[in-house]
Amino acid sequence: MDLIRRILVMVGDSPVPLNATVFVDETHPFEMVAYHIDLIGQANLADTSITRMGGGMIARAEVGPLTWDGNEFLDAIRSDTIWSRVKQRVGATVGSTTIDVIKALAIKIASDMLI
């Protein structure tokens, strides 16, 4: 989920779609980044453009702009403090969960911080 958050933050701040190569680093090879961009598209968090080679491997991936759902999800998890608390809570309880649960938890944590 850290990679998905990183992608969403950068896409949310960009006026143009971003190529997967922008997110590639020592920890995140192209195949991993492209897979996560594909997941972002499947979750309807952002528009994506995926080009596959024969055999289904992803040859090119672009992401952006964010959809309405993507903007709402990013708004819920953009804060580093909230994101850290969400990861801590999920890690200490269920280990992994859905985007909807993460969004709801982030909103709850933010609400608790305000009250």
Short mmCIF file of N, CA and C in Angstrom, two decimals:
data_model
loop_
_atom_site.label_atom_id
_atom_site.label_comp_id
_atom_site.label_asym_id
_atom_site.label_seq_id
_atom_site.Cartn_x
_atom_site.Cartn_y
_atom_site.Cartn_z
N MET A 1 0.82 -1.20 0.00
CA MET A 1 0.00 0.00 0.00
C MET A 1 0.86 1.27 0.00
N ASP A 2 2.09 1.19 0.51
CA ASP A 2 2.96 2.37 0.46
C ASP A 2 3.22 2.80 -0.97
N LEU A 3 3.45 1.84 -1.86
CA LEU A 3 3.69 2.18 -3.26
C LEU A 3 2.45 2.80 -3.89
N ILE A 4 1.29 2.23 -3.62
CA ILE A 4 0.05 2.80 -4.15
C ILE A 4 -0.13 4.22 -3.65
N ARG A 5 0.12 4.45 -2.38
CA ARG A 5 0.00 5.81 -1.82
C ARG A 5 0.98 6.74 -2.51
N ARG A 6 2.22 6.31 -2.67
CA ARG A 6 3.24 7.13 -3.32
C ARG A 6 2.81 7.51 -4.74
N ILE A 7 2.29 6.54 -5.48
CA ILE A 7 1.83 6.80 -6.85
C ILE A 7 0.68 7.80 -6.83
N LEU A 8 -0.29 7.59 -5.95
CA LEU A 8 -1.45 8.48 -5.90
C LEU A 8 -1.06 9.91 -5.53
N VAL A 9 -0.15 10.06 -4.59
CA VAL A 9 0.30 11.40 -4.19
C VAL A 9 0.93 12.11 -5.39
N MET A 10 1.82 11.42 -6.08
CA MET A 10 2.50 12.05 -7.22
C MET A 10 1.54 12.35 -8.36
N VAL A 11 0.61 11.44 -8.62
CA VAL A 11 -0.39 11.67 -9.67
C VAL A 11 -1.30 12.82 -9.28
N GLY A 12 -1.69 12.86 -8.00
CA GLY A 12 -2.55 13.94 -7.53
C GLY A 12 -1.91 15.31 -7.65
N ASP A 13 -0.58 15.35 -7.58
CA ASP A 13 0.16 16.61 -7.67
C ASP A 13 0.58 16.95 -9.09
N SER A 14 0.35 16.04 -10.04
CA SER A 14 0.81 16.23 -11.41
C SER A 14 -0.32 16.70 -12.33
N PRO A 15 -0.02 17.66 -13.21
CA PRO A 15 -1.04 18.10 -14.16
C PRO A 15 -1.19 17.16 -15.37
N VAL A 16 -0.29 16.19 -15.49
CA VAL A 16 -0.32 15.26 -16.63
C VAL A 16 -0.18 13.82 -16.13
N PRO A 17 -0.64 12.85 -16.93
CA PRO A 17 -0.41 11.44 -16.56
C PRO A 17 1.07 11.14 -16.42
N LEU A 18 1.39 10.18 -15.56
CA LEU A 18 2.79 9.82 -15.31
C LEU A 18 3.06 8.40 -15.79
N ASN A 19 4.24 8.22 -16.39
CA ASN A 19 4.68 6.92 -16.85
C ASN A 19 5.21 6.12 -15.66
N ALA A 20 5.05 4.83 -15.69
CA ALA A 20 5.51 3.95 -14.61
C ALA A 20 6.98 4.14 -14.28
N THR A 21 7.78 4.48 -15.27
CA THR A 21 9.22 4.61 -15.04
C THR A 21 9.56 5.69 -14.02
N VAL A 22 8.65 6.65 -13.82
CA VAL A 22 8.85 7.72 -12.83
C VAL A 22 8.95 7.13 -11.42
N PHE A 23 8.30 6.01 -11.18
CA PHE A 23 8.21 5.44 -9.84
C PHE A 23 9.23 4.32 -9.60
N VAL A 24 9.97 3.95 -10.63
CA VAL A 24 10.94 2.86 -10.52
C VAL A 24 12.15 3.33 -9.72
N ASP A 25 12.57 2.50 -8.75
CA ASP A 25 13.77 2.76 -7.98
C ASP A 25 14.37 1.42 -7.56
N GLU A 26 15.34 1.44 -6.66
CA GLU A 26 16.02 0.21 -6.24
C GLU A 26 15.07 -0.78 -5.58
N THR A 27 14.05 -0.29 -4.91
CA THR A 27 13.10 -1.13 -4.19
C THR A 27 11.91 -1.55 -5.04
N HIS A 28 11.60 -0.77 -6.06
CA HIS A 28 10.39 -0.99 -6.86
C HIS A 28 10.74 -1.11 -8.34
N PRO A 29 10.96 -2.33 -8.82
CA PRO A 29 11.26 -2.52 -10.25
C PRO A 29 10.04 -2.22 -11.11
N PHE A 30 10.27 -2.05 -12.41
CA PHE A 30 9.20 -1.70 -13.33
C PHE A 30 8.01 -2.64 -13.22
N GLU A 31 8.24 -3.94 -13.16
CA GLU A 31 7.15 -4.91 -13.13
C GLU A 31 6.25 -4.69 -11.92
N MET A 32 6.84 -4.38 -10.77
CA MET A 32 6.07 -4.14 -9.55
C MET A 32 5.26 -2.85 -9.67
N VAL A 33 5.91 -1.81 -10.17
CA VAL A 33 5.23 -0.53 -10.34
C VAL A 33 4.06 -0.67 -11.32
N ALA A 34 4.31 -1.31 -12.45
CA ALA A 34 3.26 -1.48 -13.47
C ALA A 34 2.09 -2.29 -12.91
N TYR A 35 2.38 -3.32 -12.13
CA TYR A 35 1.33 -4.13 -11.51
C TYR A 35 0.48 -3.25 -10.58
N HIS A 36 1.12 -2.41 -9.79
CA HIS A 36 0.38 -1.55 -8.86
C HIS A 36 -0.42 -0.48 -9.61
N ILE A 37 0.11 0.02 -10.71
CA ILE A 37 -0.67 0.95 -11.53
C ILE A 37 -1.89 0.24 -12.09
N ASP A 38 -1.74 -1.00 -12.51
CA ASP A 38 -2.88 -1.79 -12.98
C ASP A 38 -3.91 -1.95 -11.87
N LEU A 39 -3.47 -2.21 -10.65
CA LEU A 39 -4.39 -2.33 -9.51
C LEU A 39 -5.12 -1.01 -9.25
N ILE A 40 -4.40 0.09 -9.36
CA ILE A 40 -5.02 1.41 -9.17
C ILE A 40 -6.14 1.62 -10.18
N GLY A 41 -5.91 1.20 -11.41
CA GLY A 41 -6.96 1.30 -12.43
C GLY A 41 -8.13 0.40 -12.14
N GLN A 42 -7.85 -0.83 -11.72
CA GLN A 42 -8.92 -1.77 -11.40
C GLN A 42 -9.76 -1.27 -10.23
N ALA A 43 -9.14 -0.57 -9.29
CA ALA A 43 -9.86 -0.03 -8.13
C ALA A 43 -10.55 1.29 -8.45
N ASN A 44 -10.42 1.76 -9.68
CA ASN A 44 -11.03 3.01 -10.13
C ASN A 44 -10.54 4.22 -9.31
N LEU A 45 -9.24 4.19 -8.96
CA LEU A 45 -8.65 5.31 -8.25
C LEU A 45 -8.06 6.33 -9.20
N ALA A 46 -7.70 5.88 -10.41
CA ALA A 46 -7.14 6.78 -11.42
C ALA A 46 -7.35 6.17 -12.79
N ASP A 47 -7.31 7.03 -13.80
CA ASP A 47 -7.30 6.52 -15.17
C ASP A 47 -5.94 5.90 -15.42
N THR A 48 -5.91 4.78 -16.09
CA THR A 48 -4.64 4.13 -16.41
C THR A 48 -4.64 3.71 -17.86
N SER A 49 -3.45 3.59 -18.41
CA SER A 49 -3.25 3.08 -19.76
C SER A 49 -2.18 2.00 -19.67
N ILE A 50 -2.57 0.78 -19.94
CA ILE A 50 -1.67 -0.37 -19.81
C ILE A 50 -1.50 -1.01 -21.20
N THR A 51 -0.26 -1.22 -21.61
CA THR A 51 0.04 -1.94 -22.85
C THR A 51 0.73 -3.24 -22.47
N ARG A 52 0.17 -4.35 -22.95
CA ARG A 52 0.72 -5.66 -22.63
C ARG A 52 1.39 -6.29 -23.84
N MET A 53 2.42 -7.06 -23.57
CA MET A 53 3.10 -7.84 -24.60
C MET A 53 2.39 -9.18 -24.71
N GLY A 54 2.79 -9.98 -25.71
CA GLY A 54 2.29 -11.34 -25.79
C GLY A 54 2.64 -12.06 -24.50
N GLY A 55 1.70 -12.84 -23.99
CA GLY A 55 1.92 -13.51 -22.71
C GLY A 55 1.39 -12.71 -21.53
N GLY A 56 0.94 -11.48 -21.78
CA GLY A 56 0.30 -10.70 -20.73
C GLY A 56 1.20 -9.80 -19.92
N MET A 57 2.52 -9.86 -20.12
CA MET A 57 3.42 -8.98 -19.36
C MET A 57 3.17 -7.53 -19.76
N ILE A 58 3.24 -6.65 -18.78
CA ILE A 58 3.02 -5.22 -19.03
C ILE A 58 4.28 -4.62 -19.63
N ALA A 59 4.12 -3.97 -20.79
CA ALA A 59 5.25 -3.33 -21.47
C ALA A 59 5.30 -1.83 -21.18
N ARG A 60 4.13 -1.22 -20.97
CA ARG A 60 4.04 0.21 -20.70
C ARG A 60 2.85 0.46 -19.80
N ALA A 61 3.01 1.40 -18.88
CA ALA A 61 1.91 1.75 -17.99
C ALA A 61 1.97 3.24 -17.69
N GLU A 62 0.81 3.89 -17.80
CA GLU A 62 0.67 5.29 -17.43
C GLU A 62 -0.49 5.42 -16.46
N VAL A 63 -0.40 6.42 -15.59
CA VAL A 63 -1.45 6.62 -14.60
C VAL A 63 -1.75 8.11 -14.45
N GLY A 64 -3.04 8.43 -14.42
CA GLY A 64 -3.47 9.79 -14.20
C GLY A 64 -4.46 10.23 -15.24
N PRO A 65 -5.33 11.12 -14.88
CA PRO A 65 -5.51 11.76 -13.59
C PRO A 65 -6.28 10.88 -12.61
N LEU A 66 -6.35 11.34 -11.36
CA LEU A 66 -7.12 10.62 -10.35
C LEU A 66 -8.61 10.73 -10.67
N THR A 67 -9.35 9.71 -10.31
CA THR A 67 -10.81 9.75 -10.40
C THR A 67 -11.35 10.41 -9.14
N TRP A 68 -12.67 10.57 -9.08
CA TRP A 68 -13.30 11.10 -7.87
C TRP A 68 -12.94 10.22 -6.67
N ASP A 69 -13.08 8.89 -6.84
CA ASP A 69 -12.74 7.95 -5.76
C ASP A 69 -11.27 8.06 -5.37
N GLY A 70 -10.42 8.23 -6.36
CA GLY A 70 -8.99 8.37 -6.09
C GLY A 70 -8.67 9.62 -5.30
N ASN A 71 -9.33 10.72 -5.65
CA ASN A 71 -9.12 11.95 -4.89
C ASN A 71 -9.61 11.82 -3.45
N GLU A 72 -10.75 11.18 -3.27
CA GLU A 72 -11.27 10.98 -1.90
C GLU A 72 -10.34 10.08 -1.09
N PHE A 73 -9.86 9.00 -1.71
CA PHE A 73 -8.94 8.09 -1.01
C PHE A 73 -7.65 8.83 -0.66
N LEU A 74 -7.10 9.58 -1.62
CA LEU A 74 -5.86 10.31 -1.36
C LEU A 74 -6.06 11.34 -0.26
N ASP A 75 -7.18 12.05 -0.27
CA ASP A 75 -7.45 13.01 0.79
C ASP A 75 -7.44 12.34 2.16
N ALA A 76 -7.94 11.11 2.22
CA ALA A 76 -8.01 10.39 3.49
C ALA A 76 -6.63 9.95 3.97
N ILE A 77 -5.71 9.65 3.06
CA ILE A 77 -4.41 9.07 3.45
C ILE A 77 -3.21 9.96 3.18
N ARG A 78 -3.42 11.17 2.69
CA ARG A 78 -2.28 12.03 2.32
C ARG A 78 -1.40 12.40 3.50
N SER A 79 -1.97 12.68 4.64
CA SER A 79 -1.20 13.07 5.83
C SER A 79 -0.28 11.93 6.26
N ASP A 80 1.01 12.27 6.44
CA ASP A 80 1.98 11.25 6.90
C ASP A 80 1.60 10.72 8.27
N THR A 81 1.08 11.58 9.13
CA THR A 81 0.69 11.15 10.48
C THR A 81 -0.46 10.15 10.41
N ILE A 82 -1.47 10.47 9.64
CA ILE A 82 -2.62 9.57 9.51
C ILE A 82 -2.18 8.27 8.85
N TRP A 83 -1.37 8.36 7.79
CA TRP A 83 -0.91 7.16 7.08
C TRP A 83 -0.14 6.25 8.04
N SER A 84 0.72 6.83 8.84
CA SER A 84 1.50 6.04 9.79
C SER A 84 0.60 5.33 10.79
N ARG A 85 -0.42 6.02 11.28
CA ARG A 85 -1.36 5.41 12.23
C ARG A 85 -2.20 4.32 11.59
N VAL A 86 -2.60 4.53 10.33
CA VAL A 86 -3.36 3.51 9.61
C VAL A 86 -2.51 2.24 9.47
N LYS A 87 -1.27 2.40 9.02
CA LYS A 87 -0.39 1.24 8.83
C LYS A 87 -0.15 0.52 10.16
N GLN A 88 0.04 1.28 11.22
CA GLN A 88 0.27 0.69 12.53
C GLN A 88 -0.96 -0.12 12.98
N ARG A 89 -2.13 0.46 12.83
CA ARG A 89 -3.36 -0.21 13.27
C ARG A 89 -3.63 -1.46 12.44
N VAL A 90 -3.48 -1.38 11.13
CA VAL A 90 -3.70 -2.54 10.27
C VAL A 90 -2.68 -3.62 10.58
N GLY A 91 -1.42 -3.23 10.72
CA GLY A 91 -0.36 -4.19 11.01
C GLY A 91 -0.54 -4.90 12.34
N ALA A 92 -1.07 -4.18 13.32
CA ALA A 92 -1.24 -4.75 14.66
C ALA A 92 -2.49 -5.60 14.79
N THR A 93 -3.39 -5.51 13.80
CA THR A 93 -4.65 -6.25 13.92
C THR A 93 -4.80 -7.29 12.81
N VAL A 94 -5.18 -6.86 11.63
CA VAL A 94 -5.50 -7.80 10.56
C VAL A 94 -4.35 -8.09 9.61
N GLY A 95 -3.32 -7.25 9.59
CA GLY A 95 -2.17 -7.49 8.73
C GLY A 95 -2.33 -6.91 7.33
N SER A 96 -3.47 -7.12 6.71
CA SER A 96 -3.76 -6.52 5.41
C SER A 96 -5.27 -6.39 5.29
N THR A 97 -5.69 -5.48 4.41
CA THR A 97 -7.11 -5.25 4.26
C THR A 97 -7.39 -4.55 2.94
N THR A 98 -8.63 -4.20 2.70
CA THR A 98 -9.03 -3.59 1.44
C THR A 98 -8.81 -2.07 1.45
N ILE A 99 -8.85 -1.49 0.27
CA ILE A 99 -8.74 -0.04 0.14
C ILE A 99 -9.89 0.64 0.86
N ASP A 100 -11.10 0.08 0.78
CA ASP A 100 -12.26 0.68 1.45
C ASP A 100 -12.06 0.73 2.96
N VAL A 101 -11.53 -0.33 3.54
CA VAL A 101 -11.29 -0.36 4.98
C VAL A 101 -10.19 0.63 5.36
N ILE A 102 -9.15 0.70 4.55
CA ILE A 102 -8.06 1.66 4.82
C ILE A 102 -8.60 3.08 4.77
N LYS A 103 -9.42 3.37 3.78
CA LYS A 103 -10.00 4.71 3.66
C LYS A 103 -10.88 5.02 4.88
N ALA A 104 -11.73 4.09 5.27
CA ALA A 104 -12.61 4.30 6.42
C ALA A 104 -11.79 4.51 7.69
N LEU A 105 -10.73 3.72 7.85
CA LEU A 105 -9.88 3.85 9.04
C LEU A 105 -9.17 5.20 9.04
N ALA A 106 -8.67 5.63 7.89
CA ALA A 106 -8.00 6.92 7.80
C ALA A 106 -8.96 8.06 8.15
N ILE A 107 -10.19 7.96 7.67
CA ILE A 107 -11.19 8.99 7.97
C ILE A 107 -11.51 8.98 9.46
N LYS A 108 -11.62 7.80 10.06
CA LYS A 108 -11.89 7.70 11.50
C LYS A 108 -10.75 8.30 12.31
N ILE A 109 -9.51 7.96 11.93
CA ILE A 109 -8.35 8.50 12.65
C ILE A 109 -8.31 10.01 12.55
N ALA A 110 -8.57 10.55 11.36
CA ALA A 110 -8.60 12.00 11.18
C ALA A 110 -9.70 12.63 12.02
N SER A 111 -10.87 11.99 12.04
CA SER A 111 -11.98 12.51 12.84
C SER A 111 -11.63 12.52 14.31
N ASP A 112 -11.02 11.42 14.78
CA ASP A 112 -10.62 11.34 16.19
C ASP A 112 -9.59 12.43 16.55
N MET A 113 -8.73 12.76 15.60
CA MET A 113 -7.73 13.81 15.85
C MET A 113 -8.38 15.18 15.97
N LEU A 114 -9.51 15.36 15.30
CA LEU A 114 -10.19 16.65 15.30
C LEU A 114 -11.04 16.87 16.53
N ILE A 115 -11.49 15.78 17.13
CA ILE A 115 -12.42 15.88 18.25
C ILE A 115 -11.68 15.92 19.57
#
